JSON list of C-alpha atoms in Angstrom, two decimals:
[
{"chain": "A", "resi": 1, "resn": "MET", "atom": "CA", "xyz": [31.66, 150.73, 75.38]},
{"chain": "A", "resi": 2, "resn": "LEU", "atom": "CA", "xyz": [34.85, 148.78, 75.32]},
{"chain": "A", "resi": 3, "resn": "ALA", "atom": "CA", "xyz": [34.75, 145.36, 76.74]},
{"chain": "A", "resi": 4, "resn": "THR", "atom": "CA", "xyz": [37.56, 144.63, 79.12]},
{"chain": "A", "resi": 5, "resn": "LYS", "atom": "CA", "xyz": [38.65, 141.11, 79.36]},
{"chain": "A", "resi": 6, "resn": "LYS", "atom": "CA", "xyz": [39.09, 139.95, 82.85]},
{"chain": "A", "resi": 7, "resn": "ILE", "atom": "CA", "xyz": [41.69, 137.36, 83.68]},
{"chain": "A", "resi": 8, "resn": "PRO", "atom": "CA", "xyz": [40.21, 134.63, 85.80]},
{"chain": "A", "resi": 9, "resn": "THR", "atom": "CA", "xyz": [41.47, 134.62, 89.36]},
{"chain": "A", "resi": 10, "resn": "HIS", "atom": "CA", "xyz": [43.06, 131.16, 89.18]},
{"chain": "A", "resi": 11, "resn": "ARG", "atom": "CA", "xyz": [45.21, 132.25, 86.19]},
{"chain": "A", "resi": 12, "resn": "ARG", "atom": "CA", "xyz": [46.37, 135.41, 87.91]},
{"chain": "A", "resi": 13, "resn": "SER", "atom": "CA", "xyz": [47.53, 133.50, 90.98]},
{"chain": "A", "resi": 14, "resn": "SER", "atom": "CA", "xyz": [49.40, 130.94, 88.87]},
{"chain": "A", "resi": 15, "resn": "LEU", "atom": "CA", "xyz": [51.30, 133.75, 87.07]},
{"chain": "A", "resi": 16, "resn": "ILE", "atom": "CA", "xyz": [52.29, 135.28, 90.39]},
{"chain": "A", "resi": 17, "resn": "HIS", "atom": "CA", "xyz": [53.31, 131.84, 91.67]},
{"chain": "A", "resi": 18, "resn": "LYS", "atom": "CA", "xyz": [55.48, 131.19, 88.58]},
{"chain": "A", "resi": 19, "resn": "ARG", "atom": "CA", "xyz": [57.31, 134.51, 88.99]},
{"chain": "A", "resi": 20, "resn": "SER", "atom": "CA", "xyz": [57.97, 133.94, 92.68]},
{"chain": "A", "resi": 21, "resn": "ARG", "atom": "CA", "xyz": [59.07, 130.35, 91.99]},
{"chain": "A", "resi": 22, "resn": "ARG", "atom": "CA", "xyz": [61.52, 131.61, 89.36]},
{"chain": "A", "resi": 23, "resn": "GLY", "atom": "CA", "xyz": [63.03, 133.96, 91.94]},
{"chain": "A", "resi": 24, "resn": "ALA", "atom": "CA", "xyz": [63.30, 131.14, 94.47]},
{"chain": "A", "resi": 25, "resn": "ALA", "atom": "CA", "xyz": [65.13, 128.97, 91.93]},
{"chain": "A", "resi": 26, "resn": "VAL", "atom": "CA", "xyz": [67.68, 131.72, 91.33]},
{"chain": "A", "resi": 27, "resn": "VAL", "atom": "CA", "xyz": [68.29, 132.11, 95.07]},
{"chain": "A", "resi": 28, "resn": "GLU", "atom": "CA", "xyz": [68.62, 128.33, 95.51]},
{"chain": "A", "resi": 29, "resn": "ALA", "atom": "CA", "xyz": [71.13, 128.15, 92.66]},
{"chain": "A", "resi": 30, "resn": "ALA", "atom": "CA", "xyz": [73.11, 131.07, 94.09]},
{"chain": "A", "resi": 31, "resn": "LEU", "atom": "CA", "xyz": [73.37, 129.25, 97.42]},
{"chain": "A", "resi": 32, "resn": "CYS", "atom": "CA", "xyz": [73.94, 125.69, 96.17]},
{"chain": "A", "resi": 33, "resn": "ILE", "atom": "CA", "xyz": [76.40, 126.17, 93.30]},
{"chain": "A", "resi": 34, "resn": "PRO", "atom": "CA", "xyz": [79.25, 127.53, 95.49]},
{"chain": "A", "resi": 35, "resn": "VAL", "atom": "CA", "xyz": [78.77, 124.66, 97.95]},
{"chain": "A", "resi": 36, "resn": "ILE", "atom": "CA", "xyz": [78.89, 122.11, 95.13]},
{"chain": "A", "resi": 37, "resn": "ILE", "atom": "CA", "xyz": [82.05, 123.71, 93.71]},
{"chain": "A", "resi": 38, "resn": "ILE", "atom": "CA", "xyz": [83.75, 123.68, 97.13]},
{"chain": "A", "resi": 39, "resn": "LEU", "atom": "CA", "xyz": [82.85, 120.01, 97.58]},
{"chain": "A", "resi": 40, "resn": "MET", "atom": "CA", "xyz": [84.20, 119.21, 94.12]},
{"chain": "A", "resi": 41, "resn": "PHE", "atom": "CA", "xyz": [87.56, 120.92, 94.73]},
{"chain": "A", "resi": 42, "resn": "GLY", "atom": "CA", "xyz": [87.77, 119.39, 98.21]},
{"chain": "A", "resi": 43, "resn": "THR", "atom": "CA", "xyz": [87.28, 115.95, 96.72]},
{"chain": "A", "resi": 44, "resn": "LEU", "atom": "CA", "xyz": [90.04, 116.62, 94.18]},
{"chain": "A", "resi": 45, "resn": "GLU", "atom": "CA", "xyz": [92.45, 117.72, 96.91]},
{"chain": "A", "resi": 46, "resn": "ILE", "atom": "CA", "xyz": [91.71, 114.75, 99.15]},
{"chain": "A", "resi": 47, "resn": "SER", "atom": "CA", "xyz": [92.22, 112.42, 96.20]},
{"chain": "A", "resi": 48, "resn": "SER", "atom": "CA", "xyz": [95.48, 114.16, 95.36]},
{"chain": "A", "resi": 49, "resn": "ALA", "atom": "CA", "xyz": [96.75, 113.84, 98.94]},
{"chain": "A", "resi": 50, "resn": "TYR", "atom": "CA", "xyz": [95.79, 110.16, 99.02]},
{"chain": "A", "resi": 51, "resn": "TYR", "atom": "CA", "xyz": [97.57, 109.60, 95.70]},
{"chain": "A", "resi": 52, "resn": "LEU", "atom": "CA", "xyz": [100.73, 111.25, 97.05]},
{"chain": "A", "resi": 53, "resn": "LYS", "atom": "CA", "xyz": [100.72, 109.13, 100.22]},
{"chain": "A", "resi": 54, "resn": "GLU", "atom": "CA", "xyz": [100.07, 105.95, 98.23]},
{"chain": "A", "resi": 55, "resn": "SER", "atom": "CA", "xyz": [102.82, 106.81, 95.73]},
{"chain": "A", "resi": 56, "resn": "LEU", "atom": "CA", "xyz": [105.36, 107.33, 98.51]},
{"chain": "A", "resi": 57, "resn": "THR", "atom": "CA", "xyz": [104.35, 104.05, 100.15]},
{"chain": "A", "resi": 58, "resn": "ILE", "atom": "CA", "xyz": [104.66, 102.13, 96.88]},
{"chain": "A", "resi": 59, "resn": "ALA", "atom": "CA", "xyz": [108.06, 103.69, 96.16]},
{"chain": "A", "resi": 60, "resn": "ALA", "atom": "CA", "xyz": [109.33, 102.89, 99.67]},
{"chain": "A", "resi": 61, "resn": "TYR", "atom": "CA", "xyz": [108.07, 99.31, 99.38]},
{"chain": "A", "resi": 62, "resn": "GLU", "atom": "CA", "xyz": [109.67, 98.78, 95.97]},
{"chain": "A", "resi": 63, "resn": "GLY", "atom": "CA", "xyz": [112.93, 100.25, 97.26]},
{"chain": "A", "resi": 64, "resn": "ALA", "atom": "CA", "xyz": [112.86, 97.99, 100.31]},
{"chain": "A", "resi": 65, "resn": "ARG", "atom": "CA", "xyz": [112.18, 94.94, 98.12]},
{"chain": "A", "resi": 66, "resn": "THR", "atom": "CA", "xyz": [115.18, 95.88, 95.99]},
{"chain": "A", "resi": 67, "resn": "GLY", "atom": "CA", "xyz": [117.36, 96.26, 99.10]},
{"chain": "A", "resi": 68, "resn": "ALA", "atom": "CA", "xyz": [116.25, 92.92, 100.53]},
{"chain": "A", "resi": 69, "resn": "LYS", "atom": "CA", "xyz": [117.79, 91.02, 97.62]},
{"chain": "A", "resi": 70, "resn": "ARG", "atom": "CA", "xyz": [121.24, 89.46, 97.56]},
{"chain": "A", "resi": 71, "resn": "ARG", "atom": "CA", "xyz": [124.13, 91.89, 96.90]},
{"chain": "A", "resi": 72, "resn": "ALA", "atom": "CA", "xyz": [121.85, 94.91, 96.76]},
{"chain": "A", "resi": 73, "resn": "THR", "atom": "CA", "xyz": [123.40, 98.33, 97.27]},
{"chain": "A", "resi": 74, "resn": "ARG", "atom": "CA", "xyz": [122.05, 101.54, 98.73]},
{"chain": "A", "resi": 75, "resn": "GLN", "atom": "CA", "xyz": [122.33, 103.21, 95.31]},
{"chain": "A", "resi": 76, "resn": "GLN", "atom": "CA", "xyz": [120.12, 100.51, 93.75]},
{"chain": "A", "resi": 77, "resn": "VAL", "atom": "CA", "xyz": [117.49, 101.14, 96.42]},
{"chain": "A", "resi": 78, "resn": "VAL", "atom": "CA", "xyz": [117.57, 104.92, 95.89]},
{"chain": "A", "resi": 79, "resn": "THR", "atom": "CA", "xyz": [117.43, 104.51, 92.10]},
{"chain": "A", "resi": 80, "resn": "ARG", "atom": "CA", "xyz": [114.43, 102.18, 92.35]},
{"chain": "A", "resi": 81, "resn": "VAL", "atom": "CA", "xyz": [112.58, 104.64, 94.61]},
{"chain": "A", "resi": 82, "resn": "GLN", "atom": "CA", "xyz": [113.36, 107.52, 92.23]},
{"chain": "A", "resi": 83, "resn": "ASP", "atom": "CA", "xyz": [112.14, 105.49, 89.24]},
{"chain": "A", "resi": 84, "resn": "ILE", "atom": "CA", "xyz": [108.81, 104.73, 90.92]},
{"chain": "A", "resi": 85, "resn": "LEU", "atom": "CA", "xyz": [108.34, 108.36, 91.97]},
{"chain": "A", "resi": 86, "resn": "ALA", "atom": "CA", "xyz": [109.15, 109.57, 88.45]},
{"chain": "A", "resi": 87, "resn": "ALA", "atom": "CA", "xyz": [106.67, 107.10, 86.94]},
{"chain": "A", "resi": 88, "resn": "ARG", "atom": "CA", "xyz": [103.97, 108.45, 89.26]},
{"chain": "A", "resi": 89, "resn": "ASN", "atom": "CA", "xyz": [104.93, 112.14, 88.65]},
{"chain": "A", "resi": 90, "resn": "VAL", "atom": "CA", "xyz": [105.91, 112.77, 92.27]},
{"chain": "A", "resi": 91, "resn": "THR", "atom": "CA", "xyz": [108.67, 115.31, 92.88]},
{"chain": "A", "resi": 92, "resn": "LEU", "atom": "CA", "xyz": [110.78, 115.43, 96.03]},
{"chain": "A", "resi": 93, "resn": "GLY", "atom": "CA", "xyz": [111.83, 119.04, 95.60]},
{"chain": "A", "resi": 94, "resn": "ASP", "atom": "CA", "xyz": [114.21, 120.57, 98.14]},
{"chain": "A", "resi": 95, "resn": "GLU", "atom": "CA", "xyz": [112.30, 119.30, 101.17]},
{"chain": "A", "resi": 96, "resn": "GLY", "atom": "CA", "xyz": [111.86, 115.67, 100.12]},
{"chain": "A", "resi": 97, "resn": "SER", "atom": "CA", "xyz": [114.27, 112.84, 100.88]},
{"chain": "A", "resi": 98, "resn": "ILE", "atom": "CA", "xyz": [114.98, 109.14, 100.52]},
{"chain": "A", "resi": 99, "resn": "VAL", "atom": "CA", "xyz": [116.58, 107.54, 103.57]},
{"chain": "A", "resi": 100, "resn": "VAL", "atom": "CA", "xyz": [117.88, 103.96, 103.60]},
{"chain": "A", "resi": 101, "resn": "GLU", "atom": "CA", "xyz": [118.85, 102.44, 106.96]},
{"chain": "A", "resi": 102, "resn": "PRO", "atom": "CA", "xyz": [121.39, 101.06, 107.44]},
{"chain": "A", "resi": 103, "resn": "ASN", "atom": "CA", "xyz": [123.44, 103.08, 105.02]},
{"chain": "A", "resi": 104, "resn": "ASP", "atom": "CA", "xyz": [125.70, 100.12, 104.13]},
{"chain": "A", "resi": 105, "resn": "LEU", "atom": "CA", "xyz": [123.53, 97.16, 103.11]},
{"chain": "A", "resi": 106, "resn": "SER", "atom": "CA", "xyz": [126.51, 94.79, 102.99]},
{"chain": "A", "resi": 107, "resn": "THR", "atom": "CA", "xyz": [126.49, 94.72, 106.81]},
{"chain": "A", "resi": 108, "resn": "LEU", "atom": "CA", "xyz": [123.01, 93.15, 106.92]},
{"chain": "A", "resi": 109, "resn": "ASP", "atom": "CA", "xyz": [122.59, 89.47, 107.65]},
{"chain": "A", "resi": 110, "resn": "ALA", "atom": "CA", "xyz": [119.53, 87.42, 106.73]},
{"chain": "A", "resi": 111, "resn": "LEU", "atom": "CA", "xyz": [116.38, 88.66, 108.51]},
{"chain": "A", "resi": 112, "resn": "ASP", "atom": "CA", "xyz": [118.00, 91.91, 109.66]},
{"chain": "A", "resi": 113, "resn": "PRO", "atom": "CA", "xyz": [115.63, 94.86, 109.20]},
{"chain": "A", "resi": 114, "resn": "LEU", "atom": "CA", "xyz": [116.03, 97.25, 106.30]},
{"chain": "A", "resi": 115, "resn": "THR", "atom": "CA", "xyz": [114.11, 100.53, 106.46]},
{"chain": "A", "resi": 116, "resn": "VAL", "atom": "CA", "xyz": [113.31, 102.83, 103.55]},
{"chain": "A", "resi": 117, "resn": "THR", "atom": "CA", "xyz": [111.74, 106.21, 104.32]},
{"chain": "A", "resi": 118, "resn": "VAL", "atom": "CA", "xyz": [110.49, 108.54, 101.59]},
{"chain": "A", "resi": 119, "resn": "LYS", "atom": "CA", "xyz": [109.39, 112.12, 102.27]},
{"chain": "A", "resi": 120, "resn": "ALA", "atom": "CA", "xyz": [107.84, 114.58, 99.81]},
{"chain": "A", "resi": 121, "resn": "PRO", "atom": "CA", "xyz": [106.17, 117.98, 100.16]},
{"chain": "A", "resi": 122, "resn": "THR", "atom": "CA", "xyz": [102.57, 118.55, 99.12]},
{"chain": "A", "resi": 123, "resn": "SER", "atom": "CA", "xyz": [103.84, 121.63, 97.27]},
{"chain": "A", "resi": 124, "resn": "GLY", "atom": "CA", "xyz": [104.39, 120.61, 93.66]},
{"chain": "A", "resi": 125, "resn": "ASN", "atom": "CA", "xyz": [102.54, 117.33, 94.18]},
{"chain": "A", "resi": 126, "resn": "SER", "atom": "CA", "xyz": [99.04, 118.65, 94.73]},
{"chain": "A", "resi": 127, "resn": "ALA", "atom": "CA", "xyz": [96.24, 119.31, 92.28]},
{"chain": "A", "resi": 128, "resn": "ILE", "atom": "CA", "xyz": [95.11, 122.80, 93.22]},
{"chain": "A", "resi": 129, "resn": "ILE", "atom": "CA", "xyz": [94.76, 124.21, 96.73]},
{"chain": "A", "resi": 130, "resn": "PHE", "atom": "CA", "xyz": [97.39, 122.36, 98.80]},
{"chain": "A", "resi": 131, "resn": "ASP", "atom": "CA", "xyz": [100.01, 123.38, 96.29]},
{"chain": "A", "resi": 132, "resn": "SER", "atom": "CA", "xyz": [100.12, 126.90, 97.67]},
{"chain": "A", "resi": 133, "resn": "VAL", "atom": "CA", "xyz": [98.08, 126.89, 100.88]},
{"chain": "A", "resi": 134, "resn": "ALA", "atom": "CA", "xyz": [99.23, 124.00, 103.04]},
{"chain": "A", "resi": 135, "resn": "ASN", "atom": "CA", "xyz": [102.81, 122.98, 102.34]},
{"chain": "A", "resi": 136, "resn": "ARG", "atom": "CA", "xyz": [103.17, 119.84, 104.42]},
{"chain": "A", "resi": 137, "resn": "ILE", "atom": "CA", "xyz": [105.63, 116.96, 104.29]},
{"chain": "A", "resi": 138, "resn": "VAL", "atom": "CA", "xyz": [104.10, 113.55, 103.63]},
{"chain": "A", "resi": 139, "resn": "THR", "atom": "CA", "xyz": [106.12, 110.55, 104.83]},
{"chain": "A", "resi": 140, "resn": "ALA", "atom": "CA", "xyz": [105.99, 106.84, 104.04]},
{"chain": "A", "resi": 141, "resn": "GLN", "atom": "CA", "xyz": [108.20, 104.23, 105.69]},
{"chain": "A", "resi": 142, "resn": "VAL", "atom": "CA", "xyz": [108.61, 100.53, 104.96]},
{"chain": "A", "resi": 143, "resn": "LYS", "atom": "CA", "xyz": [110.59, 98.11, 107.10]},
{"chain": "A", "resi": 144, "resn": "ILE", "atom": "CA", "xyz": [111.43, 94.73, 105.61]},
{"chain": "A", "resi": 145, "resn": "ALA", "atom": "CA", "xyz": [113.65, 91.78, 106.56]},
{"chain": "A", "resi": 146, "resn": "ARG", "atom": "CA", "xyz": [116.76, 91.07, 104.51]},
{"chain": "A", "resi": 147, "resn": "GLU", "atom": "CA", "xyz": [116.25, 87.89, 102.49]},
{"chain": "A", "resi": 148, "resn": "PHE", "atom": "CA", "xyz": [119.83, 86.66, 102.21]},
{"chain": "A", "resi": 149, "resn": "ASP", "atom": "CA", "xyz": [123.21, 87.03, 103.87]},
{"chain": "A", "resi": 150, "resn": "HIS", "atom": "CA", "xyz": [125.34, 89.61, 102.02]}
]
């Protein structure tokens, strides 16, 4: 007579529990990993949009500061804005613009307002998704008082 070895009941139930737990872990991973990836890419896009807005604001501010100085010209303001945007790898593309108001800075007296507006599309300035999905125009405007007469 052959002796059959019986597996104790507590061991059998732990083997079944381990197998079912392994299956639950696979299902949890299948559900959680896509959510984590979506959150990661969403965070990258939000950071990219914030960087674009901040870059435009900094460029507009630096341009306005340049225009507020004595004997500043519109071309100096535009060049300063373009330099800042280039340093921060922001492209204006066909839809972007740099607007300086008034157009002739020699007409400004001390404490007259000077406005610099910079617009850029999210297309070409976004990390991943906004580049092709949501092409929006981001705008930054800075108004500053002229420091000196002419």
